[in-house]
PDB file of C-alpha atoms and ligand atoms in Angstrom:
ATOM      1  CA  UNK A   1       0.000   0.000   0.000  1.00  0.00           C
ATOM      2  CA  UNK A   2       1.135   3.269  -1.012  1.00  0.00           C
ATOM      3  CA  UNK A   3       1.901   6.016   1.984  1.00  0.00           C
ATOM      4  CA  UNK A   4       0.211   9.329   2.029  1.00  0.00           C
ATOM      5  CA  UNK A   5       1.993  12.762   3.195  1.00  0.00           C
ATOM      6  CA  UNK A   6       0.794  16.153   2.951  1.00  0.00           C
ATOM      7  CA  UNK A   7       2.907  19.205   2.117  1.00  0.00           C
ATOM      8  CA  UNK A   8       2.553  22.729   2.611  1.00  0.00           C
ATOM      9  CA  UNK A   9       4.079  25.515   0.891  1.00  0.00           C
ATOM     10  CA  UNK A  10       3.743  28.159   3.477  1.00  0.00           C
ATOM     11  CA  UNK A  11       6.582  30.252   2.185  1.00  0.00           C
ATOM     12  CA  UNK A  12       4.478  33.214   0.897  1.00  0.00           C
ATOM     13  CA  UNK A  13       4.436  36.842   2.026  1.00  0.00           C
ATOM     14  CA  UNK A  14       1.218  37.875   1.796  1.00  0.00           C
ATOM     15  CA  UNK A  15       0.614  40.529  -0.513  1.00  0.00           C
ATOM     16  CA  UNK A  16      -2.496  40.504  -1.455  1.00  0.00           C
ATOM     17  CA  UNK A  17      -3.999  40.593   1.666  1.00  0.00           C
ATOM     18  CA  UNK A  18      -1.823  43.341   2.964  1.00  0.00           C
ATOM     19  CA  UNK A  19      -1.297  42.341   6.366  1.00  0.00           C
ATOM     20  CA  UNK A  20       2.332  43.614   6.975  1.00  0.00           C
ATOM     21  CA  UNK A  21       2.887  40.162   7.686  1.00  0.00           C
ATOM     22  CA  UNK A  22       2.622  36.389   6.355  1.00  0.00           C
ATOM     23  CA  UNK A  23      -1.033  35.868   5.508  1.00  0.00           C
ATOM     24  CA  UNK A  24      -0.533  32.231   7.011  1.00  0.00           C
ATOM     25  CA  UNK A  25       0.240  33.548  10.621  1.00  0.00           C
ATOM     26  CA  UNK A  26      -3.215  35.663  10.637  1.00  0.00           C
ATOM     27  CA  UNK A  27      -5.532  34.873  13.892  1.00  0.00           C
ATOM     28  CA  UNK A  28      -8.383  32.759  13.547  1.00  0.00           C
ATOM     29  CA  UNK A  29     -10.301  31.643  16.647  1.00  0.00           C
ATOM     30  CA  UNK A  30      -6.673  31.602  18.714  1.00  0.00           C
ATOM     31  CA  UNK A  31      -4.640  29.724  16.230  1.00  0.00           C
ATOM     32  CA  UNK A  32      -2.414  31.137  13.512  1.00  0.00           C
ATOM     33  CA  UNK A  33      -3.907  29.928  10.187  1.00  0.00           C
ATOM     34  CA  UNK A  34      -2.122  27.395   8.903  1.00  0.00           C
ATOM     35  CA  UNK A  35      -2.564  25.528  12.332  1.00  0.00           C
ATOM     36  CA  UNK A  36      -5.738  24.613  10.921  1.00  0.00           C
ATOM     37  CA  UNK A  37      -4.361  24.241   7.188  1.00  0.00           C
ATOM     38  CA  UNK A  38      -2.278  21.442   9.570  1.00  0.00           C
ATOM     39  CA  UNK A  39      -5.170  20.304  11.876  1.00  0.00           C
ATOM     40  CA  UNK A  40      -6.567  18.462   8.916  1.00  0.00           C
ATOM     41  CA  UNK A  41      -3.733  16.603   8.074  1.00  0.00           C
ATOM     42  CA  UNK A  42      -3.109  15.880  11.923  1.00  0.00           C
ATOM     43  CA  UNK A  43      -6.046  14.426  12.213  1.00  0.00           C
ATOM     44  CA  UNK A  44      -6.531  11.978   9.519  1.00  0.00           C
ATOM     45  CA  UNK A  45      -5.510   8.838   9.678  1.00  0.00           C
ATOM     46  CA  UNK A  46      -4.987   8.016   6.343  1.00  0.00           C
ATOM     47  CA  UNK A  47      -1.884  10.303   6.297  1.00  0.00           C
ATOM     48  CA  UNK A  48       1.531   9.226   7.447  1.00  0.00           C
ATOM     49  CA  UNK A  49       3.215  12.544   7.723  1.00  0.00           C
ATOM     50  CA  UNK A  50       3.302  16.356   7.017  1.00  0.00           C
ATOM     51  CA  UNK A  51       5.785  18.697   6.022  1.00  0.00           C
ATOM     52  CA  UNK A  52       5.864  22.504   5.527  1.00  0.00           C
ATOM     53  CA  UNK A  53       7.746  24.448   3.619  1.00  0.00           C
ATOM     54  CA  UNK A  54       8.962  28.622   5.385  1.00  0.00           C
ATOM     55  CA  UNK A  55      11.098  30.681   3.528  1.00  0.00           C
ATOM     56  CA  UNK A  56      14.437  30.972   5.425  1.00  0.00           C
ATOM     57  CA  UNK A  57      14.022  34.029   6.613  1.00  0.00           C
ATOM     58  CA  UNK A  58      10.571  33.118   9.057  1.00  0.00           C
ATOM     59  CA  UNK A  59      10.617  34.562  11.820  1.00  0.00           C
ATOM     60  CA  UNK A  60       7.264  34.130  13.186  1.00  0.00           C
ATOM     61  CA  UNK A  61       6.695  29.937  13.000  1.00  0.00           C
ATOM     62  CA  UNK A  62       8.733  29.321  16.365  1.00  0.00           C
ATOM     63  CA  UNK A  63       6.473  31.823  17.988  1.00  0.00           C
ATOM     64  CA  UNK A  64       3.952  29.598  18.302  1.00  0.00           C
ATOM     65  CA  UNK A  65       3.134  26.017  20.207  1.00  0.00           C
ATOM     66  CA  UNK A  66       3.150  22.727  17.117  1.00  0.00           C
ATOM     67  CA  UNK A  67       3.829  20.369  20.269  1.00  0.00           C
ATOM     68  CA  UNK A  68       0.319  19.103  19.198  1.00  0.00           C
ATOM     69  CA  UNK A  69       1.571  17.906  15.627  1.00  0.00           C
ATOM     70  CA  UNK A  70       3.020  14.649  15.618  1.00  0.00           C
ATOM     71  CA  UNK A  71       3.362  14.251  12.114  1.00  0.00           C
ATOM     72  CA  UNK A  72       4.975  17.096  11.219  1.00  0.00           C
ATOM     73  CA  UNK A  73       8.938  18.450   9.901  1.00  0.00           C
ATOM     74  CA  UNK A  74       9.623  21.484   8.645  1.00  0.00           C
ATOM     75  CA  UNK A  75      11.947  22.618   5.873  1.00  0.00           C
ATOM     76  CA  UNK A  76      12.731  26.212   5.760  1.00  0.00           C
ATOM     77  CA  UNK A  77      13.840  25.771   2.062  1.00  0.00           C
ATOM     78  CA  UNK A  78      10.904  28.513   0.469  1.00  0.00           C
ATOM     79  CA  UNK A  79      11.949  29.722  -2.959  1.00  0.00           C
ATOM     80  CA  UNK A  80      10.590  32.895  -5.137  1.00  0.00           C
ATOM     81  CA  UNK A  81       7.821  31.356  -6.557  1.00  0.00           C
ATOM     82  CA  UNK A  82       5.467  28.610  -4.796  1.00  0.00           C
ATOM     83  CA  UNK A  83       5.871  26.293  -7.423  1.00  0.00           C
ATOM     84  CA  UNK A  84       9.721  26.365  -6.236  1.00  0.00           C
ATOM     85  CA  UNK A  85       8.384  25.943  -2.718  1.00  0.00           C
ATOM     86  CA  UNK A  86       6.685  22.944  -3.414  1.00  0.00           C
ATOM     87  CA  UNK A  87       9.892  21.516  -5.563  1.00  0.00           C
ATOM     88  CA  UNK A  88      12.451  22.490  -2.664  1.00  0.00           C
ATOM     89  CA  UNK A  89       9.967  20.595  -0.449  1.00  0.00           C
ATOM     90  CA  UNK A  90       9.552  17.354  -2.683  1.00  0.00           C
ATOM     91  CA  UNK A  91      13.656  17.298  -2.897  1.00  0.00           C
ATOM     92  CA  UNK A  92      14.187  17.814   1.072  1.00  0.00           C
ATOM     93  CA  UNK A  93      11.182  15.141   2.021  1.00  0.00           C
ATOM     94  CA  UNK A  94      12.719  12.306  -0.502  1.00  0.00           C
ATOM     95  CA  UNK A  95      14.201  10.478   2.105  1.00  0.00           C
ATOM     96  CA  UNK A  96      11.371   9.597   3.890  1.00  0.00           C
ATOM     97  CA  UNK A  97       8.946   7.728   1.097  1.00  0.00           C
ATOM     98  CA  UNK A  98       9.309   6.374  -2.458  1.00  0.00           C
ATOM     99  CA  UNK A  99       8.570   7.448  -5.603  1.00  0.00           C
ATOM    100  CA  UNK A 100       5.251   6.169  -6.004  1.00  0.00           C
ATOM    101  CA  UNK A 101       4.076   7.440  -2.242  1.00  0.00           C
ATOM    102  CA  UNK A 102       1.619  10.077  -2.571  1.00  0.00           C
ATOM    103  CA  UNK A 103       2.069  13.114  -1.935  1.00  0.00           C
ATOM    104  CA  UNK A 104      -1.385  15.882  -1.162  1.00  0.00           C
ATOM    105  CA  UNK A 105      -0.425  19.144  -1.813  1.00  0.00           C
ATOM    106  CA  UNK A 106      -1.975  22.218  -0.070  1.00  0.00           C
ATOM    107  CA  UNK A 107      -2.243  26.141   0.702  1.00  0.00           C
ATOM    108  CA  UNK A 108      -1.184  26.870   4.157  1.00  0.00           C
ATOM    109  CA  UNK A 109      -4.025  29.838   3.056  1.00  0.00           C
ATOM    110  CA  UNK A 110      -6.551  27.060   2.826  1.00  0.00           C
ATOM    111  CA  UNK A 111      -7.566  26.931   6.698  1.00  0.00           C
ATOM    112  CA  UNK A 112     -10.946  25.201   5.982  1.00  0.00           C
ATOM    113  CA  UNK A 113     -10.525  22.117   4.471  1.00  0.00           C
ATOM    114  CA  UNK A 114     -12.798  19.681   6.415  1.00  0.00           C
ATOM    115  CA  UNK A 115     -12.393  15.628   7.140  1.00  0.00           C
ATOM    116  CA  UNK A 116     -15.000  14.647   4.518  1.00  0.00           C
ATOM    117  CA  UNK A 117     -13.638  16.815   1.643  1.00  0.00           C
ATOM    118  CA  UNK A 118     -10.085  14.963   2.292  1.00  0.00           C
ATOM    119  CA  UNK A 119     -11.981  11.481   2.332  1.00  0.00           C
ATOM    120  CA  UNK A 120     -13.554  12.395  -0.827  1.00  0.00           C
ATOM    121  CA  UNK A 121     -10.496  13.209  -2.747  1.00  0.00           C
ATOM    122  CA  UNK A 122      -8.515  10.324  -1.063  1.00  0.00           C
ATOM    123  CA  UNK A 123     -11.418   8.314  -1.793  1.00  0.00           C
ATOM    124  CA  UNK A 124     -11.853   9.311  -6.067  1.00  0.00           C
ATOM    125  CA  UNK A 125      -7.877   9.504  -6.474  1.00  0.00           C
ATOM    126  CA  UNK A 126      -5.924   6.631  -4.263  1.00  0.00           C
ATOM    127  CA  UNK A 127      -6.434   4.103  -7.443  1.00  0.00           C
ATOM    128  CA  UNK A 128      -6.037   6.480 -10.225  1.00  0.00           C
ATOM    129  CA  UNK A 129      -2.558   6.803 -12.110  1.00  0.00           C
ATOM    130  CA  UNK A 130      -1.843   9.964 -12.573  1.00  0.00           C
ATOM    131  CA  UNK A 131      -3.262  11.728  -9.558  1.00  0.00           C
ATOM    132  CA  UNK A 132      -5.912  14.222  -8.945  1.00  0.00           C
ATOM    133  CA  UNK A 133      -7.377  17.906  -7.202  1.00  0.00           C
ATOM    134  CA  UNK A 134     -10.320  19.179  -5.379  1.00  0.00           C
ATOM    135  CA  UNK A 135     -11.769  21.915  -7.542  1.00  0.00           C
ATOM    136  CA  UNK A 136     -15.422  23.528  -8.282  1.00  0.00           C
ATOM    137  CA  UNK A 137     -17.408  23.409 -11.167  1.00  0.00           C
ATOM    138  CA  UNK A 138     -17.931  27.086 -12.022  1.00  0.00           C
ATOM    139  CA  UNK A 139     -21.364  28.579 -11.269  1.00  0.00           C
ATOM    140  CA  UNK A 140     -21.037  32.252 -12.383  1.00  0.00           C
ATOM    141  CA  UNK A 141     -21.279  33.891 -15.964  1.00  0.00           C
ATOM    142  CA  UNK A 142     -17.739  34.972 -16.575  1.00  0.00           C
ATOM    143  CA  UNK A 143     -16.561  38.046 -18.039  1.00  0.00           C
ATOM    144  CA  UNK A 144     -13.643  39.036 -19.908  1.00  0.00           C
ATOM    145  CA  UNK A 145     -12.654  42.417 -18.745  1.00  0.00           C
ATOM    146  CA  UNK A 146     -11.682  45.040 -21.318  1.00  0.00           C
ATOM    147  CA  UNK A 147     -10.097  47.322 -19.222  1.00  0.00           C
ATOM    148  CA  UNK A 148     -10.640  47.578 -15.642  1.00  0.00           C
ATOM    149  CA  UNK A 149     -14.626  48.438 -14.929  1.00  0.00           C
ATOM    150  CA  UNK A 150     -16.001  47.350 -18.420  1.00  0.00           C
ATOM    151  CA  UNK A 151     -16.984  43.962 -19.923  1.00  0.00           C
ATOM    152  CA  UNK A 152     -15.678  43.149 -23.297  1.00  0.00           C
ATOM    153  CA  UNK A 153     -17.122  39.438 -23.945  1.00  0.00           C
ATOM    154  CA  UNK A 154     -19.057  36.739 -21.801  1.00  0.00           C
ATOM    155  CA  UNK A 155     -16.740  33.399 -21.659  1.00  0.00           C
ATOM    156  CA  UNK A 156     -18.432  30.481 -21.912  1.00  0.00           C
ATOM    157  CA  UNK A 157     -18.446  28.745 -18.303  1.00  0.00           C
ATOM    158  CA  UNK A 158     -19.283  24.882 -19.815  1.00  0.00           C
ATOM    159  CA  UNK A 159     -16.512  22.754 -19.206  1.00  0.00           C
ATOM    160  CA  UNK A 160     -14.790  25.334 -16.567  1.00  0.00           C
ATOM    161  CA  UNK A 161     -13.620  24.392 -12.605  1.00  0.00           C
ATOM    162  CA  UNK A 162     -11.971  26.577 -10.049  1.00  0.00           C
ATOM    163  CA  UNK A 163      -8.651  24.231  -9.066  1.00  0.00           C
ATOM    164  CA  UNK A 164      -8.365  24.047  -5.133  1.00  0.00           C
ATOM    165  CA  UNK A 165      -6.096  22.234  -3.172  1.00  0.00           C
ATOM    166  CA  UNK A 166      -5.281  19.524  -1.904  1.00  0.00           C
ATOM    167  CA  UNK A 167      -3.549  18.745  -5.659  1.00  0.00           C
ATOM    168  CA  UNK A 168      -2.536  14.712  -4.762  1.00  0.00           C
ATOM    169  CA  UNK A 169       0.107  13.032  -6.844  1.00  0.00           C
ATOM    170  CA  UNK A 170       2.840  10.487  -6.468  1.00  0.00           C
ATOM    171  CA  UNK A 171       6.406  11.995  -5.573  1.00  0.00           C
ATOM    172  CA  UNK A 172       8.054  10.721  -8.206  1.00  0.00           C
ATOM    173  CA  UNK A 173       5.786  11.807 -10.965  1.00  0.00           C
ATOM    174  CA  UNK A 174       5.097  15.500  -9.679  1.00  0.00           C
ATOM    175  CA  UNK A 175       9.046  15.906  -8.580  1.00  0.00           C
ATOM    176  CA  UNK A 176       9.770  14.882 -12.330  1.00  0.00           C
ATOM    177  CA  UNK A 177       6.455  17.495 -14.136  1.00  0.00           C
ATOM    178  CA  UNK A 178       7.552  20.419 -11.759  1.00  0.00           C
ATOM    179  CA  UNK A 179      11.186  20.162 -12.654  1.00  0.00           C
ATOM    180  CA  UNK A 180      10.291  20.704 -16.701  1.00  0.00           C
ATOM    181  CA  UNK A 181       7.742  23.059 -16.209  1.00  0.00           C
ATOM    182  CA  UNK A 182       9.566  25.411 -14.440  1.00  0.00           C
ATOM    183  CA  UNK A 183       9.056  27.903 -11.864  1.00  0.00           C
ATOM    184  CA  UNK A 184       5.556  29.643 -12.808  1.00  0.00           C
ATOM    185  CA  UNK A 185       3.344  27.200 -12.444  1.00  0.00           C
ATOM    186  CA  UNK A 186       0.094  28.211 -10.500  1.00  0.00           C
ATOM    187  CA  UNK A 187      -0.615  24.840  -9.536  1.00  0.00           C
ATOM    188  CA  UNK A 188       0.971  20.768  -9.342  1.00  0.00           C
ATOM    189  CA  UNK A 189      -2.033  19.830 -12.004  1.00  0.00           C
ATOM    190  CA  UNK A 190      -0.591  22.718 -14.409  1.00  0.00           C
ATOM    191  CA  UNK A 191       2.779  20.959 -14.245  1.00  0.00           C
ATOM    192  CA  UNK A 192       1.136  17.146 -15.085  1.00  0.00           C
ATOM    193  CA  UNK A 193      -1.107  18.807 -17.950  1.00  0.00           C
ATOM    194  CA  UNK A 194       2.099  20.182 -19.573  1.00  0.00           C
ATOM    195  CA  UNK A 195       3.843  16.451 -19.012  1.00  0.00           C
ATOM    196  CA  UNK A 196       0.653  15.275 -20.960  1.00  0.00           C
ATOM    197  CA  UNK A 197      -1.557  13.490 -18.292  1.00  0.00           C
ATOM    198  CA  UNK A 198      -4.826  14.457 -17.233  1.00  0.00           C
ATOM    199  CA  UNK A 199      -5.272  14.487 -13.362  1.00  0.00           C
ATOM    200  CA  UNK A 200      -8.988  14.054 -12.348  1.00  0.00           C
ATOM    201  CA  UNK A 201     -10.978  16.299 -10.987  1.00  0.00           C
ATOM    202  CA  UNK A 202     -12.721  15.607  -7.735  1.00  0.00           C
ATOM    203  CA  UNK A 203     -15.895  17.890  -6.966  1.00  0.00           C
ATOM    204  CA  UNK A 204     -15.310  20.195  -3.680  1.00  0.00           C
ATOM    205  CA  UNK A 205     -17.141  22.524  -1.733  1.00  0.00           C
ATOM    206  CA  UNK A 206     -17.471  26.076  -1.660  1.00  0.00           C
ATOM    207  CA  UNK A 207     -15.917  26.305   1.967  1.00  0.00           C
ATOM    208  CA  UNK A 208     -12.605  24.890   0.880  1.00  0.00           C
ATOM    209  CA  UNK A 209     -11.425  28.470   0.388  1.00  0.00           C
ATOM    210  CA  UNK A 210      -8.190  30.432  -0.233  1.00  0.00           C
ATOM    211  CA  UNK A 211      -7.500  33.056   1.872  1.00  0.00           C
ATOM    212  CA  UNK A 212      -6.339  35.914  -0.342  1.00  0.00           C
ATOM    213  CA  UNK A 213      -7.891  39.579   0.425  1.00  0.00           C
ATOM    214  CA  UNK A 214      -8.669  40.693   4.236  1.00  0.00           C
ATOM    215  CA  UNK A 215     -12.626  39.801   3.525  1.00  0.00           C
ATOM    216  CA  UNK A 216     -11.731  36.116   2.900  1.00  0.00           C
ATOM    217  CA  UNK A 217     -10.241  35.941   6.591  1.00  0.00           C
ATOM    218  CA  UNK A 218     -13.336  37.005   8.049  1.00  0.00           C
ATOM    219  CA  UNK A 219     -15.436  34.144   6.112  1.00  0.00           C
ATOM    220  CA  UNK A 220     -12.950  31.295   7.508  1.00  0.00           C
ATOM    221  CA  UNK A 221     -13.153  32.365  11.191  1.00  0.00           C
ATOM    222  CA  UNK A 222     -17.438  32.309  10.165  1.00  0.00           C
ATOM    223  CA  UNK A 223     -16.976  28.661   8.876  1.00  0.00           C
ATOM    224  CA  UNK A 224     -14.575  27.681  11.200  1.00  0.00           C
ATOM    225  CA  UNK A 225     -16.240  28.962  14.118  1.00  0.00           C
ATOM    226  CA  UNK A 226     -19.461  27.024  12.762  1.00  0.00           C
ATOM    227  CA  UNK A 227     -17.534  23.838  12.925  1.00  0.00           C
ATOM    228  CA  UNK A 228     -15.516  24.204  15.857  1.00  0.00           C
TER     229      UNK A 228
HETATM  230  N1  CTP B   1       3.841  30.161  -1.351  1.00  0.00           N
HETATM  231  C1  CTP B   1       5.112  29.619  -1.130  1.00  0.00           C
HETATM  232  N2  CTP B   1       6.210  30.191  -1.712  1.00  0.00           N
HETATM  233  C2  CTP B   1       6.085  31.278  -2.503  1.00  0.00           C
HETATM  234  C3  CTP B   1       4.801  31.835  -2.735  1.00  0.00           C
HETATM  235  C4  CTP B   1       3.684  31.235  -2.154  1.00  0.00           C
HETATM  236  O1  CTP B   1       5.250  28.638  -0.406  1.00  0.00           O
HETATM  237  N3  CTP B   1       7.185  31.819  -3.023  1.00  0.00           N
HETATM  238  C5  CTP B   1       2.676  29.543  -0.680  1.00  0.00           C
HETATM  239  C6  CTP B   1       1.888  30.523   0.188  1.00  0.00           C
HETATM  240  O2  CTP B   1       2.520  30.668   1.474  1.00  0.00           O
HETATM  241  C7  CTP B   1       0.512  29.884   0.243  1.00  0.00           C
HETATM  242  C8  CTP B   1       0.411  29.140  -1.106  1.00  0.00           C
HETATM  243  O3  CTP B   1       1.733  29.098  -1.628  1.00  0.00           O
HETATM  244  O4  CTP B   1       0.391  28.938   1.280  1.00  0.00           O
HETATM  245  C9  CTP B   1      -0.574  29.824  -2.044  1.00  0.00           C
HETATM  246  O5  CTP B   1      -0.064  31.082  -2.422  1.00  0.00           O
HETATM  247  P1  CTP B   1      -0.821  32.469  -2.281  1.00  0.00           P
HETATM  248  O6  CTP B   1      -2.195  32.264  -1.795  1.00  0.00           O
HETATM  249  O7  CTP B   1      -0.574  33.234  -3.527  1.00  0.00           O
HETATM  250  O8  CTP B   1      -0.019  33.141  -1.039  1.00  0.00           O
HETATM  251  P2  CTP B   1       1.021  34.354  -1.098  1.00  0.00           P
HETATM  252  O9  CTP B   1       1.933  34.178  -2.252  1.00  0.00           O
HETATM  253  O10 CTP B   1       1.622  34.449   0.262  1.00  0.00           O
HETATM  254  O11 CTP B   1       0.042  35.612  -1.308  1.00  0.00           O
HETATM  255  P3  CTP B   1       0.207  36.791  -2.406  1.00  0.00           P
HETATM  256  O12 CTP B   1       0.237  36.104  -3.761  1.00  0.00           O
HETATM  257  O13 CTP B   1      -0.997  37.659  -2.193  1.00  0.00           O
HETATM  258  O14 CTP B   1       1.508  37.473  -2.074  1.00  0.00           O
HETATM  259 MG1   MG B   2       1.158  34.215  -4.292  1.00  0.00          MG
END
């Protein structure tokens, strides 16, 4: 049976949201954020260890109590784009699996991601071959802007999804996609389309957010709070 390990690249400053600080230290409901990126990971069985990526210059992770985290090692190996992140990660957590050990992928900005979503994609993807992600069907009529405030066309939203994380694929496989496609890469899938496979897409949930602008922070204490 193939092992399972999360990894998070938590290596980000933040920019968007404008904190002054690493979005992934923000407060929410006494715990830095990507406590409860890690929480999820903790506390599933079906994963054997976690690892987290800082940027070498942290200087706000030893601030705060992990004692509770059994599974986890951290690498403070960040690079300039998360896509490096994630590589520098794969290369420094080799030792501990094999190639064909899987390997979940996911924001430390993704505080929300909740036991049966994990199932699910664990569930759809353990069997497949090339891996897979949790991502959303889009709902809305897109528009493409023309310049800032004004709508030049309506894109057709058949066939669309919203990628999420956790992206799952084996070590071996992602290590080798991320390595060729190179440092700007939004996402692990990006990499394996550009290798020519076709991850699958698992269906997620509207509350498996990213936290990226102030108001998004506010929504994952609500849902967090809810589930607490
Ligand atoms: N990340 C990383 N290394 C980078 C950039 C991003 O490990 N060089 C991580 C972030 O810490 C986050 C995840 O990748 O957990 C998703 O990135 P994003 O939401 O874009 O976070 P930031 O890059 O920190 O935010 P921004 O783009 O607004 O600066
Ligand atoms: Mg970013």
């Amino acid at each position: 049976m193939m092992k399972r390990f999360a990894l998070l690249p938590a290596a980000g400053v933040g920019a968007r949201m404008g904190a002054g600080h690493p979005k992934q230290y923000l407060d929410i409901l006494g715990r830095p954020m990507i406590w409860h990126a890690l929480d999820a990971f903790q506390r599933h069985a079906g994963i054997a260890g976690m690892h987290v990526v800082l940027s070498a210059e942290d200087g706000w992770w030893n601030a705060y109590d992990w004692s509770g985290f059994d599974k986890l090692k951290v690498w403070r190996v960040g690079g300039a784009s998360r896509a490096q992140s994630v590589l520098n990660g794969l290369a420094a957590m080799a030792d501990e699996l094999s190639a064909d050990d899987w390997v979940l992928v996911h924001d430390a900005a993704r505080p929300c991601l909740s036991q049966d979503l994990l199932d699910k994609l664990i569930g759809e993807v353990d069997d497949d071959a090339v891996g897979g992600i949790l991502a959303m069907p889009v709902a809305d009529t897109l528009k493409r802007a023309a310049d800032a405030a004004r709508i030049a066309e309506t894109v057709p939203r058949a066939g669309l999804w919203a990628a999420q994380t956790p992206q799952m694929f084996r070590h071996g496989l992602l290590r080798a996609a991320l390595e060729r496609a190179g440092p700007e890469v939004t996402d692990e899938a990006s990499a394996l389309e550009l290798a020519g496979y076709a991850p699958r897409l698992v269906e997620s949930d509207t509350a498996n957010l990213k936290v990226t602008y102030p108001r998004d922070l506010e929504l994952a204490r609500l849902l967090l709070a809810a589930s607490a």
